[in-house]
Amino acid sequence: MQKGRILVVEDEIKLARFLELELRHEGYEVLVTHDGREGLRAALEENVSLVVLDIMLPVLNGMEVCRRIRHASDIPVIMLTAKDDTMDKVMGLDLGADDYMTKPFAIEELLARIRAILKRRGGTAAKGRQLNAGDLVIDTERYQAFFRKQPVELTKREFELLKYLVENRNIVLTRDTLLREVWGYDYAGDTNVVDVYIRYLRSKIDQRFDTNLIRTVRGVGYILENE
Ligand code: CA
C-alpha cells in the first residue's frame, strides 16, 4: 500500500541515504537529490507528496528552493536547519515551509511530523491534483495554472480547456472532441468557439512566454506537446 512519495533534498550523502532507508522502511516511495536545482526540478515535476529540504545546499540553497516551490505548488515542505538557527527557522516558515527540524534530529521525530502533515493534507497530497506538461503546472483542485512558475490567470472555461489538453497531451484533439469534452455537449457544426478559446490560451501563455505550447494541426485540431 503506497503511503506517498517523499522527496529528500540533502547534499550530505550519508544522511540522505539514511533518510531514504528509514522512509522506505516506513512504506514511502523515496526520491533523493543532492543539490538545490535538481531538488527543485524534482519537487515540481515528480508529483511528490512532501519534500524534506536541507537549507545548506549546493547550486541553489534550500531557502531559494522553498521560495520557488511555493510559487508553483503547495506541496508540504519540511526544512532541515544545520544548527539551532532561529533566523533560518523564521525565514523558512516565512517562505512557506510547513515545518522544520534542527540537525541532529531523531528520525522518529521527523517521521512523526511527516505523518502529521500528510494526514492534515489528506494522505498522499499530490495525488491527482497537480498536472505537469513541461513548464506548465496546473492544480486541478484550486483551478490554478502556472507557466515557468508564473501564475496564469484563466477563466473557468479556459482552465478546463487547458486541463483537457494537458490530460491528453501529445494527442491530436479535434475541435469536435474538445467541444464535446470541454463544453459538454454535441455542437455539430460551429466549432468556432474552440478556436476562440485556443486563441485566448495562446495570448495568455504562448505569446506572454514566447513559447509554442499549443500547436495547430491543420485540418484536424490542436495538440499540446511536452517540450
Ligand atoms: Ca547541507
Coordinates of N, CA and C and ligand atoms in Angstrom, one line a residue:
M1 N 0.9 -1.2 0.0 CA 0.0 0.0 0.0 C 0.9 1.2 0.0
Q2 N 0.7 2.1 -1.0 CA 1.5 3.3 -1.2 C 1.1 4.4 -0.2
K3 N 2.0 4.9 0.6 CA 1.7 5.9 1.6 C 2.0 7.3 1.1
G4 N 2.7 7.4 0.0 CA 3.1 8.7 -0.6 C 4.5 8.7 -1.0
R5 N 4.8 9.8 -1.8 CA 6.1 9.8 -2.4 C 6.8 11.0 -1.8
I6 N 8.0 10.7 -1.2 CA 8.7 11.8 -0.5 C 10.0 12.1 -1.2
L7 N 10.2 13.4 -1.4 CA 11.5 13.9 -2.0 C 12.4 14.3 -0.9
V8 N 13.6 13.8 -0.9 CA 14.7 14.2 0.1 C 15.7 15.0 -0.7
V9 N 15.9 16.3 -0.3 CA 16.9 17.1 -0.9 C 18.0 17.4 0.1
E10 N 19.1 16.7 0.0 CA 20.1 16.7 1.1 C 21.5 16.4 0.4
D11 N 22.4 17.2 0.6 CA 23.8 17.0 0.0 C 24.7 16.1 0.8
E12 N 24.4 16.0 2.1 CA 25.2 15.0 2.9 C 24.8 13.6 2.5
I13 N 25.7 13.0 1.8 CA 25.3 11.7 1.2 C 24.9 10.7 2.2
K14 N 25.6 10.6 3.4 CA 25.3 9.6 4.4 C 23.9 9.9 5.0
L15 N 23.6 11.1 5.3 CA 22.3 11.5 5.9 C 21.2 11.2 4.9
A16 N 21.5 11.6 3.6 CA 20.5 11.4 2.5 C 20.1 9.9 2.4
R17 N 21.2 9.1 2.5 CA 21.0 7.6 2.4 C 20.2 7.1 3.6
F18 N 20.6 7.6 4.7 CA 19.9 7.2 6.0 C 18.4 7.5 5.9
L19 N 18.1 8.7 5.5 CA 16.7 9.1 5.4 C 15.9 8.3 4.4
E20 N 16.6 8.0 3.3 CA 16.0 7.2 2.2 C 15.6 5.8 2.8
L21 N 16.5 5.2 3.5 CA 16.3 3.9 4.0 C 15.1 3.9 5.1
E22 N 15.2 4.9 5.9 CA 14.2 5.0 7.0 C 12.8 5.2 6.4
L23 N 12.7 6.1 5.4 CA 11.4 6.4 4.8 C 10.9 5.2 4.1
R24 N 11.8 4.5 3.4 CA 11.4 3.3 2.6 C 10.8 2.3 3.6
H25 N 11.5 2.2 4.7 CA 11.1 1.2 5.7 C 9.7 1.5 6.2
E26 N 9.4 2.8 6.3 CA 8.0 3.3 6.7 C 7.0 3.1 5.6
G27 N 7.4 2.7 4.4 CA 6.4 2.4 3.4 C 6.3 3.5 2.4
Y28 N 7.1 4.6 2.5 CA 7.0 5.6 1.5 C 7.9 5.3 0.3
E29 N 7.5 5.8 -0.9 CA 8.3 5.8 -2.0 C 9.3 7.0 -1.8
V30 N 10.6 6.9 -2.2 CA 11.5 8.0 -1.9 C 12.3 8.4 -3.1
L31 N 12.4 9.7 -3.3 CA 13.3 10.2 -4.3 C 14.4 11.0 -3.6
V32 N 15.6 10.9 -4.0 CA 16.7 11.6 -3.4 C 17.4 12.5 -4.4
T33 N 17.7 13.8 -4.1 CA 18.5 14.6 -4.9 C 19.5 15.3 -4.0
H34 N 20.7 15.7 -4.5 CA 21.8 16.2 -3.7 C 22.1 17.6 -3.9
D35 N 21.4 18.3 -4.8 CA 21.6 19.8 -4.9 C 20.2 20.5 -5.1
G36 N 20.3 21.8 -4.9 CA 19.0 22.6 -4.9 C 18.3 22.6 -6.2
R37 N 19.1 22.7 -7.3 CA 18.4 22.8 -8.6 C 17.7 21.5 -8.9
E38 N 18.4 20.4 -8.8 CA 17.8 19.1 -9.1 C 16.6 18.9 -8.1
G39 N 16.8 19.3 -6.9 CA 15.7 19.2 -5.9 C 14.4 19.9 -6.4
L40 N 14.6 21.2 -6.8 CA 13.5 22.0 -7.3 C 12.8 21.3 -8.4
R41 N 13.6 20.9 -9.4 CA 13.0 20.2 -10.6 C 12.2 19.0 -10.1
A42 N 12.7 18.2 -9.3 CA 12.0 17.0 -8.8 C 10.7 17.4 -8.1
A43 N 10.8 18.4 -7.2 CA 9.7 18.9 -6.5 C 8.5 19.3 -7.4
L44 N 8.9 19.9 -8.5 CA 7.8 20.5 -9.4 C 7.4 19.5 -10.4
E45 N 8.2 18.5 -10.7 CA 7.8 17.6 -11.9 C 7.5 16.2 -11.5
E46 N 7.9 15.7 -10.3 CA 7.8 14.3 -10.0 C 6.5 13.9 -9.2
N47 N 5.6 14.9 -9.0 CA 4.4 14.5 -8.3 C 4.6 14.0 -7.0
V48 N 5.4 14.7 -6.2 CA 5.7 14.2 -4.8 C 4.6 14.6 -3.8
S49 N 4.6 13.9 -2.7 CA 3.6 14.3 -1.6 C 4.2 15.2 -0.6
L50 N 5.5 15.2 -0.4 CA 6.1 16.0 0.6 C 7.6 16.1 0.3
V51 N 8.2 17.3 0.7 CA 9.6 17.5 0.4 C 10.4 17.7 1.8
V52 N 11.4 16.9 2.0 CA 12.3 17.1 3.1 C 13.5 17.9 2.5
L53 N 13.7 19.1 2.9 CA 14.6 20.0 2.3 C 15.7 20.6 3.2
D54 N 16.9 20.3 2.9 CA 18.0 20.8 3.7 C 18.2 22.3 3.3
I55 N 18.7 23.1 4.2 CA 18.9 24.6 3.8 C 20.2 24.8 3.2
M56 N 21.3 24.3 3.7 CA 22.6 24.5 3.1 C 22.8 23.5 2.0
L57 N 22.6 23.9 0.8 CA 22.7 23.0 -0.4 C 23.6 23.6 -1.5
P58 N 24.3 22.8 -2.2 CA 25.0 23.4 -3.4 C 24.0 23.8 -4.5
V59 N 24.5 24.7 -5.3 CA 23.9 25.2 -6.6 C 22.8 26.2 -6.2
L60 N 21.8 25.8 -5.4 CA 20.7 26.6 -5.1 C 20.3 26.3 -3.6
N61 N 20.3 27.3 -2.7 CA 20.1 26.9 -1.3 C 18.7 26.6 -1.0
G62 N 18.5 26.0 0.1 CA 17.1 25.5 0.5 C 16.1 26.5 0.6
M63 N 16.5 27.7 1.1 CA 15.5 28.8 1.2 C 15.0 29.2 -0.2
E64 N 15.9 29.3 -1.2 CA 15.5 29.7 -2.5 C 14.7 28.6 -3.2
V65 N 15.1 27.3 -2.9 CA 14.3 26.2 -3.4 C 12.8 26.3 -2.9
C66 N 12.7 26.5 -1.6 CA 11.4 26.6 -0.9 C 10.6 27.7 -1.5
R67 N 11.2 28.9 -1.7 CA 10.5 30.0 -2.3 C 10.0 29.7 -3.7
R68 N 10.8 29.0 -4.5 CA 10.4 28.7 -5.9 C 9.3 27.6 -5.9
I69 N 9.4 26.7 -5.0 CA 8.4 25.6 -4.9 C 7.1 26.3 -4.6
R70 N 7.1 27.3 -3.7 CA 5.8 27.9 -3.3 C 5.2 28.8 -4.4
H71 N 6.0 29.2 -5.4 CA 5.4 29.9 -6.5 C 4.5 29.0 -7.3
A72 N 4.8 27.8 -7.3 CA 4.1 26.9 -8.2 C 3.3 25.8 -7.6
S73 N 3.4 25.6 -6.3 CA 2.8 24.5 -5.7 C 2.6 24.6 -4.2
D74 N 1.7 23.9 -3.6 CA 1.6 23.9 -2.1 C 1.9 22.5 -1.5
I75 N 2.8 21.8 -2.2 CA 3.3 20.5 -1.6 C 3.9 20.9 -0.2
P76 N 3.7 20.0 0.8 CA 4.3 20.3 2.1 C 5.8 20.2 2.0
V77 N 6.5 21.1 2.8 CA 7.9 21.2 2.8 C 8.4 21.2 4.3
I78 N 9.3 20.2 4.7 CA 9.9 20.3 6.0 C 11.4 20.6 5.8
M79 N 11.8 21.7 6.4 CA 13.2 22.2 6.2 C 14.1 21.6 7.3
L80 N 15.3 21.3 6.9 CA 16.3 20.8 7.8 C 17.3 21.9 8.0
T81 N 17.4 22.5 9.3 CA 18.4 23.5 9.5 C 19.6 22.9 10.1
A82 N 20.8 23.4 9.8 CA 22.0 22.8 10.2 C 22.3 23.0 11.7
K83 N 21.9 24.2 12.2 CA 22.1 24.4 13.6 C 20.8 25.0 14.2
D84 N 20.8 25.3 15.4 CA 19.6 25.8 16.0 C 19.6 27.3 15.7
D85 N 19.3 27.6 14.5 CA 19.4 28.9 14.0 C 18.0 29.5 13.8
T86 N 17.6 30.3 14.8 CA 16.2 30.9 14.8 C 15.9 31.6 13.5
M87 N 16.9 32.3 13.1 CA 16.7 33.1 11.8 C 16.3 32.2 10.7
D88 N 17.0 31.1 10.5 CA 16.7 30.2 9.5 C 15.3 29.6 9.6
K89 N 14.9 29.3 10.8 CA 13.5 28.8 11.0 C 12.5 29.8 10.6
V90 N 12.7 31.0 11.1 CA 11.7 32.1 10.8 C 11.6 32.3 9.3
M91 N 12.8 32.4 8.7 CA 12.8 32.6 7.2 C 12.1 31.4 6.5
G92 N 12.5 30.2 6.9 CA 11.9 29.1 6.3 C 10.4 29.1 6.4
L93 N 9.9 29.4 7.5 CA 8.4 29.4 7.7 C 7.8 30.6 6.9
D94 N 8.5 31.7 6.9 CA 8.0 32.8 6.1 C 7.9 32.5 4.6
L95 N 8.8 31.6 4.2 CA 8.9 31.3 2.8 C 7.8 30.2 2.5
G96 N 7.1 29.7 3.5 CA 6.1 28.8 3.2 C 6.4 27.3 3.6
A97 N 7.5 27.1 4.3 CA 7.8 25.7 4.8 C 6.7 25.4 5.8
D98 N 6.3 24.1 5.9 CA 5.3 23.7 6.8 C 5.8 23.4 8.2
D99 N 7.1 23.0 8.2 CA 7.7 22.6 9.5 C 9.3 22.7 9.3
Y100 N 10.0 22.5 10.4 CA 11.4 22.4 10.3 C 12.0 21.5 11.4
M101 N 13.2 21.0 11.1 CA 13.8 20.1 12.1 C 15.3 20.7 12.2
T102 N 15.8 20.7 13.4 CA 17.1 21.1 13.6 C 18.1 19.9 13.7
K103 N 19.1 19.9 12.9 CA 20.1 18.8 12.9 C 21.0 18.9 14.2
P104 N 21.3 17.9 14.8 CA 20.9 16.5 14.5 C 19.5 16.2 15.1
F105 N 18.7 15.4 14.5 CA 17.4 15.2 15.0 C 17.1 13.7 15.1
A106 N 16.2 13.3 15.8 CA 15.8 11.9 16.0 C 14.9 11.6 14.8
I107 N 15.2 10.5 14.1 CA 14.4 10.1 12.9 C 12.9 9.9 13.3
E108 N 12.7 9.4 14.5 CA 11.3 9.2 14.9 C 10.5 10.5 14.9
E109 N 11.2 11.6 15.3 CA 10.6 12.9 15.3 C 10.2 13.4 13.9
L110 N 11.2 13.1 13.0 CA 10.9 13.5 11.6 C 9.7 12.7 11.0
L111 N 9.8 11.4 11.3 CA 8.7 10.5 10.8 C 7.3 10.9 11.3
A112 N 7.3 11.3 12.6 CA 6.1 11.8 13.2 C 5.5 13.0 12.5
R113 N 6.4 13.9 12.3 CA 6.0 15.2 11.6 C 5.5 15.0 10.2
I114 N 6.2 14.1 9.5 CA 5.7 13.7 8.1 C 4.3 13.1 8.2
R115 N 4.2 12.2 9.1 CA 2.8 11.6 9.2 C 1.8 12.6 9.5
A116 N 2.1 13.5 10.4 CA 1.1 14.6 10.8 C 0.7 15.5 9.6
I117 N 1.7 15.9 8.9 CA 1.5 16.8 7.8 C 0.7 16.1 6.7
L118 N 1.1 14.8 6.4 CA 0.4 14.1 5.3 C -1.1 13.8 5.7
K119 N -1.3 13.6 7.0 CA -2.6 13.3 7.5 C -3.5 14.6 7.4
R120 N -2.9 15.7 7.8 CA -3.6 17.0 7.6 C -3.9 17.3 6.2
R121 N -3.1 16.9 5.3 CA -3.3 17.1 3.8 C -4.2 16.1 3.2
G122 N -4.6 15.1 4.0 CA -5.4 14.0 3.4 C -4.6 13.0 2.7
G123 N -3.6 12.4 3.4 CA -2.8 11.3 2.8 C -1.9 11.8 1.7
T124 N -1.9 11.1 0.6 CA -0.9 11.5 -0.5 C -1.4 12.7 -1.1
A125 N -0.9 13.9 -0.6 CA -1.4 15.2 -1.0 C -1.4 15.5 -2.5
A126 N -0.3 15.1 -3.1 CA -0.1 15.5 -4.5 C -1.0 14.7 -5.5
K127 N -1.5 13.6 -5.0 CA -2.1 12.6 -5.9 C -3.4 13.2 -6.6
G128 N -3.3 13.2 -7.9 CA -4.4 13.5 -8.7 C -4.8 15.0 -8.7
R129 N -4.0 15.9 -8.2 CA -4.4 17.3 -8.2 C -3.5 18.2 -9.0
Q130 N -2.3 17.7 -9.2 CA -1.3 18.5 -10.0 C -0.9 17.8 -11.3
L131 N -1.1 18.6 -12.4 CA -0.7 18.0 -13.7 C 0.4 18.9 -14.2
N132 N 1.4 18.2 -14.8 CA 2.5 18.9 -15.4 C 2.7 18.6 -16.9
A133 N 3.1 19.6 -17.7 CA 3.5 19.3 -19.0 C 4.6 20.3 -19.3
G134 N 5.8 19.8 -19.2 CA 7.0 20.7 -19.4 C 7.0 21.9 -18.4
D135 N 6.9 23.1 -18.8 CA 7.0 24.3 -17.9 C 5.6 24.6 -17.4
L136 N 4.6 23.9 -17.8 CA 3.2 24.2 -17.4 C 2.9 23.3 -16.2
V137 N 2.3 23.9 -15.1 CA 1.8 23.1 -14.0 C 0.4 23.6 -13.7
I138 N -0.6 22.6 -13.6 CA -1.9 23.1 -13.3 C -2.4 22.3 -12.1
D139 N -3.1 23.0 -11.2 CA -3.6 22.5 -10.0 C -5.1 22.3 -10.2
T140 N -5.6 21.1 -10.3 CA -6.9 20.8 -10.8 C -8.0 21.1 -9.7
E141 N -7.5 21.1 -8.4 CA -8.4 21.4 -7.3 C -8.6 22.9 -7.1
R142 N -7.5 23.6 -7.3 CA -7.6 25.1 -7.0 C -7.8 25.9 -8.2
Y143 N -7.9 25.2 -9.3 CA -8.1 25.9 -10.6 C -7.0 27.0 -10.9
Q144 N -5.8 26.5 -10.6 CA -4.7 27.5 -10.9 C -3.7 26.9 -11.9
A145 N -3.2 27.8 -12.7 CA -2.2 27.4 -13.7 C -0.9 28.2 -13.5
F146 N 0.2 27.6 -13.8 CA 1.5 28.3 -13.7 C 2.3 27.9 -14.9
F147 N 3.0 28.9 -15.4 CA 3.9 28.6 -16.5 C 5.3 29.2 -16.1
R148 N 6.3 28.4 -16.2 CA 7.6 28.7 -15.6 C 7.5 29.4 -14.3
K149 N 6.6 28.8 -13.5 CA 6.3 29.2 -12.1 C 5.6 30.5 -12.0
Q150 N 5.2 31.1 -13.1 CA 4.5 32.4 -13.0 C 3.0 32.0 -13.1
P151 N 2.2 32.6 -12.2 CA 0.7 32.3 -12.3 C 0.1 32.8 -13.6
V152 N -0.8 32.0 -14.1 CA -1.5 32.4 -15.4 C -3.0 32.5 -15.0
E153 N -3.5 33.7 -15.2 CA -4.9 33.9 -14.8 C -5.8 33.4 -15.9
L154 N -6.7 32.5 -15.6 CA -7.6 31.9 -16.6 C -9.0 31.9 -16.1
T155 N -9.9 32.1 -17.1 CA -11.4 31.9 -16.7 C -11.6 30.4 -16.5
K156 N -12.8 30.1 -16.0 CA -13.0 28.7 -15.7 C -13.0 27.8 -17.0
R157 N -13.6 28.4 -18.1 CA -13.6 27.6 -19.3 C -12.3 27.5 -19.9
E158 N -11.5 28.5 -19.9 CA -10.1 28.5 -20.4 C -9.3 27.4 -19.6
F159 N -9.5 27.4 -18.3 CA -8.8 26.4 -17.4 C -9.2 25.0 -17.8
E160 N -10.5 24.8 -18.0 CA -11.0 23.4 -18.4 C -10.5 23.0 -19.7
L161 N -10.4 23.9 -20.7 CA -9.8 23.6 -22.0 C -8.3 23.2 -21.8
L162 N -7.6 24.0 -21.1 CA -6.2 23.7 -20.9 C -6.0 22.4 -20.1
K163 N -6.8 22.2 -19.1 CA -6.7 20.9 -18.4 C -6.9 19.7 -19.3
Y164 N -7.9 19.8 -20.2 CA -8.2 18.7 -21.1 C -7.0 18.5 -22.0
L165 N -6.5 19.6 -22.5 CA -5.3 19.5 -23.4 C -4.1 18.8 -22.7
V166 N -3.9 19.2 -21.4 CA -2.8 18.6 -20.7 C -3.0 17.1 -20.4
E167 N -4.3 16.8 -20.0 CA -4.6 15.4 -19.7 C -4.4 14.5 -20.9
N168 N -4.6 15.1 -22.1 CA -4.4 14.4 -23.3 C -3.3 14.9 -24.2
R169 N -2.2 15.3 -23.4 CA -1.1 15.8 -24.1 C -0.4 14.8 -25.1
N170 N 0.2 15.3 -26.1 CA 0.8 14.5 -27.2 C -0.2 13.7 -28.0
I171 N -1.5 14.1 -27.9 CA -2.5 13.5 -28.7 C -3.2 14.7 -29.5
V172 N -3.4 14.5 -30.8 CA -4.1 15.5 -31.6 C -5.6 15.4 -31.2
L173 N -6.2 16.5 -30.9 CA -7.6 16.6 -30.5 C -8.4 17.4 -31.5
T174 N -9.4 16.8 -32.0 CA -10.3 17.5 -33.0 C -11.1 18.6 -32.3
R175 N -11.5 19.6 -33.0 CA -12.4 20.6 -32.5 C -13.7 20.0 -31.9
D176 N -14.2 19.0 -32.6 CA -15.4 18.3 -32.1 C -15.2 17.7 -30.8
T177 N -14.1 17.0 -30.6 CA -13.8 16.3 -29.4 C -13.7 17.4 -28.2
L178 N -12.9 18.4 -28.5 CA -12.8 19.5 -27.5 C -14.1 20.1 -27.1
L179 N -14.9 20.3 -28.1 CA -16.2 20.9 -27.8 C -17.1 20.0 -26.9
R180 N -17.1 18.7 -27.3 CA -17.9 17.7 -26.6 C -17.3 17.6 -25.1
E181 N -16.0 17.4 -25.0 CA -15.4 17.1 -23.7 C -15.3 18.3 -22.8
V182 N -15.1 19.5 -23.4 CA -14.9 20.7 -22.5 C -16.2 21.5 -22.3
W183 N -16.9 21.6 -23.4 CA -18.2 22.3 -23.3 C -19.4 21.4 -22.9
G184 N -19.1 20.1 -23.1 CA -20.1 19.2 -22.6 C -21.4 19.0 -23.4
Y185 N -21.3 19.3 -24.7 CA -22.5 19.0 -25.5 C -22.1 18.8 -26.9
D186 N -22.9 18.1 -27.7 CA -22.6 17.9 -29.1 C -23.1 19.2 -29.8
Y187 N -22.2 19.8 -30.5 CA -22.5 21.1 -31.0 C -22.0 21.0 -32.5
A188 N -22.6 20.0 -33.2 CA -22.2 19.8 -34.6 C -22.2 21.1 -35.4
G189 N -21.1 21.3 -36.1 CA -21.1 22.5 -37.0 C -20.2 23.5 -36.4
D190 N -20.7 24.3 -35.5 CA -20.0 25.5 -35.1 C -18.9 25.3 -34.1
T191 N -17.7 25.0 -34.5 CA -16.6 24.8 -33.6 C -15.7 26.1 -33.4
N192 N -16.3 27.2 -33.9 CA -15.5 28.5 -33.8 C -15.2 28.8 -32.3
V193 N -16.1 28.4 -31.4 CA -15.8 28.7 -30.0 C -14.5 28.1 -29.5
V194 N -14.2 26.9 -30.0 CA -12.9 26.3 -29.7 C -11.7 27.1 -30.1
D195 N -11.8 27.6 -31.4 CA -10.7 28.4 -31.9 C -10.6 29.7 -31.1
V196 N -11.7 30.2 -30.7 CA -11.7 31.5 -29.9 C -10.9 31.2 -28.6
Y197 N -11.3 30.1 -27.9 CA -10.7 29.9 -26.6 C -9.2 29.4 -26.7
I198 N -8.9 28.7 -27.8 CA -7.5 28.4 -28.0 C -6.7 29.7 -28.2
R199 N -7.3 30.7 -28.9 CA -6.7 32.0 -29.1 C -6.4 32.7 -27.7
Y200 N -7.4 32.6 -26.8 CA -7.3 33.2 -25.5 C -6.1 32.5 -24.8
L201 N -6.1 31.2 -24.8 CA -5.0 30.5 -24.1 C -3.6 30.9 -24.7
R202 N -3.6 31.0 -26.0 CA -2.3 31.3 -26.6 C -1.9 32.7 -26.3
S203 N -2.8 33.7 -26.1 CA -2.4 35.0 -25.8 C -1.9 35.0 -24.3
K204 N -2.5 34.2 -23.5 CA -2.1 34.2 -22.1 C -0.8 33.3 -21.8
I205 N -0.6 32.4 -22.6 CA 0.6 31.5 -22.4 C 1.7 31.7 -23.5
D206 N 1.3 31.2 -24.7 CA 2.3 31.2 -25.8 C 2.9 32.6 -26.1
Q207 N 2.0 33.6 -26.2 CA 2.5 34.9 -26.5 C 3.3 35.5 -25.3
R208 N 2.6 35.4 -24.2 CA 3.3 36.0 -23.0 C 4.6 35.4 -22.7
F209 N 4.8 34.1 -22.9 CA 6.0 33.5 -22.5 C 6.9 33.1 -23.7
D210 N 6.5 33.6 -24.9 CA 7.2 33.4 -26.1 C 7.5 31.9 -26.3
T211 N 6.4 31.1 -26.3 CA 6.6 29.6 -26.4 C 5.6 29.1 -27.4
N212 N 5.6 27.8 -27.6 CA 4.7 27.3 -28.6 C 4.0 26.0 -28.0
L213 N 3.3 26.2 -26.9 CA 2.7 25.1 -26.1 C 1.6 24.4 -26.9
I214 N 0.7 25.2 -27.5 CA -0.5 24.6 -28.2 C -0.3 24.8 -29.7
R215 N -0.2 23.7 -30.4 CA 0.1 23.7 -31.8 C -1.1 23.4 -32.6
T216 N -1.3 24.0 -33.7 CA -2.4 23.7 -34.6 C -2.0 22.6 -35.5
V217 N -2.9 21.6 -35.7 CA -2.6 20.5 -36.6 C -3.6 20.8 -37.8
R218 N -3.1 21.3 -38.9 CA -4.0 21.8 -39.9 C -5.0 20.8 -40.4
G219 N -6.3 21.2 -40.5 CA -7.3 20.4 -41.0 C -7.8 19.4 -39.9
V220 N -7.2 19.3 -38.7 CA -7.6 18.3 -37.7 C -8.0 19.0 -36.4
G221 N -7.1 19.7 -35.8 CA -7.4 20.3 -34.5 C -6.1 20.8 -33.8
Y222 N -6.0 20.5 -32.5 CA -4.9 21.0 -31.8 C -4.2 19.9 -31.0
I223 N -3.0 20.2 -30.6 CA -2.2 19.3 -29.8 C -1.3 20.1 -28.8
L224 N -1.3 19.6 -27.6 CA -0.3 20.2 -26.6 C 0.8 19.2 -26.4
E225 N 2.0 19.6 -26.7 CA 3.1 18.7 -26.6 C 4.1 19.1 -25.5
N226 N 4.6 18.1 -24.8 CA 5.7 18.3 -23.9 C 6.9 18.8 -24.7
E227 N 7.6 19.8 -24.2 CA 8.8 20.2 -24.9 C 9.8 19.2 -24.9
Ligands
CA1 CA 23.7 20.5 3.6

